[in-house]
Amino acid sequence: MFRELRSSVSLFILFFVLTGLGYPFLTLILGQQLFPHQANGSLIETNGKIIGSSLIGQNFAGAGYFHGRPSAAGNGYDAGNSSGSNLGPTSANLQQAIEQRVNDLKKDNSVPIPVDLVTTSASGLDPDISPDAAQFQVSRVAAARQLTLDQIQDIIKQSTTSRSLGFLGDNRVNVLDLNLALDRLGKTPVP
Amino acid sequence: MNIYALLQFVAFAAVSVGLMLPLGIYMAKVFNGEATWAGKVLGPIEGLSYRLCGVRGAEQQNWAQYAGAVIIFNALGGAVLFLILMHQDQLPWNPQGLPGLPYDLAFNIAVSFVTNTNWQSYGGETTLSYFSQMLGLTVQNFMAAATGFAVAVAMVRGFTHKENPGLGNFYVDVTRAIFYVLLPLSLLFALFLIWQGVPDNLQPYVQATTLEGTQQTIAQGPVASQIAIKMLGSNGGGYFNANAAHPYENPTPLSNFFQLISILLLSIGLIAAFGKMVGDRRQAWALLASMTILFMILLGLCYFSEANGNPAFGHLNIDQIISDTNSGGNMEGKEVRFGIFNSALWATTTSATSNGSVNAMHDSFMPLGGLVPLFNMLVGEVIYGGVGCGLYGILLYVLITVFIAGLMVGRTPEYLGKKIEAHEIKLAVIAQLLYPICVLGFGVVSLLVPLGASSMSATGPHGLTQTIYAYASAAANNGSAFAGFNGNTVFQNIMLGIVMLIGRYGVIIPVLAIAGSLAAKKITPPSSGTFPTHGLMFVVLLTAVIVMFGGLTYFPALALGPVAEHLSLFQSVAP
């Protein structure tokens, strides 16, 4: 019995150190050496200031920016508190929220609204929208920025990622990427 | 069906099977103690570990000793994890200054990670320090998976040993699982994930100023190392609250694809290893065939439920049709980069195994889409199953199946040459009956007691489904949730913690007892009266037993929950 206990305790300590310190730190060191950008969160800096991460969505409300999906993370796109809405398909709250969003978006465009624009994502931090959801917003952004539709189509194309290896996942547009490209065009949004 | 959905499924199946075969052969060698290429490098370290820890590797343990070792080792792990969580504020690597956890939450997490459930009563980035993530969760991810491996291998030895009650040595099995399988694979996988964008650092949370000038706090940490073992070990407890839906945990469709593979990899690898260890690969193929039939049906149901969108929004001007440029379907609680198919595939896979990670929120699935993961857990996660527990779970079903087949023809049932007698069947039934007791018994208490009922965020059928889902998830050691259900109350933390313990050790102990009893029996060569356990007839019978056990036991609960919700939703929008 005593020997059993001794084996248990010492083996546990060995694996505690090995899998709790050895393995995570080896991963950390190798990751920092091989892929420092990703290992540190794929952050984007402009003029020495961190403006976000290319993987993490952020909130956009102005007419001159493309908007991401509705978010249930904190007060919206809280990257310190990821969360979905967790509202069920028959929830009255969900029905209400979606009707509200549809009403708000109707002003931008009269075509059917792509479903991702009116539903919250699983993480609340979805960095992407569908290509249709970007198209839906083109005329609003063009008007707010006094740009031509063609100029905007060009940058949408640049910010669109196709399926990985041609078949994995869905085609998508990274919203932060797209809005950064808009700002680079030089015309700041008219408030 | 969308062509991309089909392509992704074919790739998923092909890569899984392609990796399963070599891995199965390798794992069989590792657990049989045969020479492997990895043994040349790791063998000396393994030997050194035994000497350091006073483990006599050659010593065989009988089933009771083996079970005792499992319990001591796991209790130790649980106690250490509990203490770390309670006192994380006094420990290093806590740049956010997160407080120590209350006792009920610490108890729930400790039990949850020791039992390989990994239910998330915690919020990840809002609750746990980097120390707790590394030395708490990551350590237990390894230990719990290794324990599952060991118990499964011990059960297989019950069939292969001839009149020898020894089941191997728990400490050796755990050590080999970690050294030869879990550690190397996790390291490789963690680096792949970092390449794809999963962070791995010890920096404080980043403060960003967004384009519109607001502040955004972005959580950081040693994410990749935790995620790699979380996926491979069928643990499933997320680094972040949103689990594998979080873009830092699962940044690209490619990371998603390999995380999906990693959910299944070791479970199906172990089934292949089983075929090799008992010297008859057809036995493993029969089990896999049975599992695959169920998997395909359930995946189909989940995908089509989600792909058709929510009819409640049919009257609004919303485009729910899937196309090259539109996500379509029921996108509430799903991520654009994965789309509907990957969300459905993940939900089916994570609950078929005992992984329990999510890349979409099951609570927001359509009623029948959410029924699929619930059903998977209710049948005990034997459709491939978790690391180790999948194999011993399906073997329990196999014993019951050969018993029923034996009753039908009036012969003593046999499996792999071992006579299955009343003693084994009693134990198998005890293990099987604990699930319904946990799910229905404890679940009903939670529904009836106001303290428990207040956890439901929905009323009516959906609320019932939330509760049943939580208890099924805890009993089956899955860990996924209908996350609208507030599991982080003193009542639920304790109740679910108890259910997880019963669901884990209430199965492991009977399984080891069965193995011990079988190991002592002689192996009789098959005769003309032996019911073959590798043919189509057996596959059909086994599948039927799984469906009847799972389906019929819980039929009333399923009818009142997801089925009622489905009918009312579609009736209310009927023209």
Short mmCIF file of C-alpha atoms in Angstrom, two decimals, chain A residues 7 10-12 14-15 18-19, chain B residues 30-31 42-43 45-50 53 55 57 66 73 142-143 146-147 149-150 169-184:
data_model
loop_
_atom_site.label_atom_id
_atom_site.label_comp_id
_atom_site.label_asym_id
_atom_site.label_seq_id
_atom_site.Cartn_x
_atom_site.Cartn_y
_atom_site.Cartn_z
CA SER A 7 4.64 5.32 -6.99
CA SER A 10 6.14 10.42 -7.56
CA LEU A 11 4.72 9.58 -10.98
CA PHE A 12 2.19 12.35 -10.55
CA LEU A 14 6.95 13.76 -12.67
CA PHE A 15 4.05 14.28 -15.07
CA LEU A 18 6.64 17.40 -17.55
CA THR A 19 3.18 18.21 -18.93
CA VAL B 30 3.39 0.59 -27.48
CA PHE B 31 0.89 -0.95 -25.07
CA LEU B 42 12.11 7.39 -25.33
CA GLY B 43 12.80 3.93 -23.93
CA ILE B 45 13.62 7.98 -20.35
CA GLU B 46 10.71 5.64 -19.67
CA GLY B 47 12.98 3.25 -17.77
CA LEU B 48 14.50 6.10 -15.81
CA SER B 49 11.05 7.34 -14.81
CA TYR B 50 10.14 3.93 -13.40
CA CYS B 53 9.23 6.61 -9.09
CA VAL B 55 7.40 1.57 -10.35
CA GLY B 57 6.86 -2.26 -14.50
CA TYR B 66 -5.50 -1.64 -11.16
CA PHE B 73 -3.76 8.70 -9.19
CA PHE B 142 -2.92 14.63 -20.18
CA MET B 143 -3.67 12.62 -17.05
CA ALA B 146 -3.90 8.70 -20.25
CA THR B 147 -6.23 7.17 -17.64
CA PHE B 149 -6.14 4.84 -22.48
CA ALA B 150 -4.98 2.69 -19.60
CA ASN B 169 0.33 -2.25 -14.83
CA PHE B 170 -1.57 1.02 -14.59
CA TYR B 171 1.52 3.14 -14.04
CA VAL B 172 3.24 1.66 -17.06
CA ASP B 173 0.18 2.14 -19.25
CA VAL B 174 -0.22 5.76 -18.19
CA THR B 175 3.46 6.49 -18.69
CA ARG B 176 3.45 4.94 -22.15
CA ALA B 177 0.29 6.78 -23.16
CA ILE B 178 1.87 10.09 -22.21
CA PHE B 179 5.42 9.51 -23.45
CA TYR B 180 4.74 7.67 -26.67
CA VAL B 181 1.40 9.04 -27.81
CA LEU B 182 0.08 12.17 -26.13
CA LEU B 183 3.19 14.29 -25.64
CA PRO B 184 4.78 13.96 -29.10
#
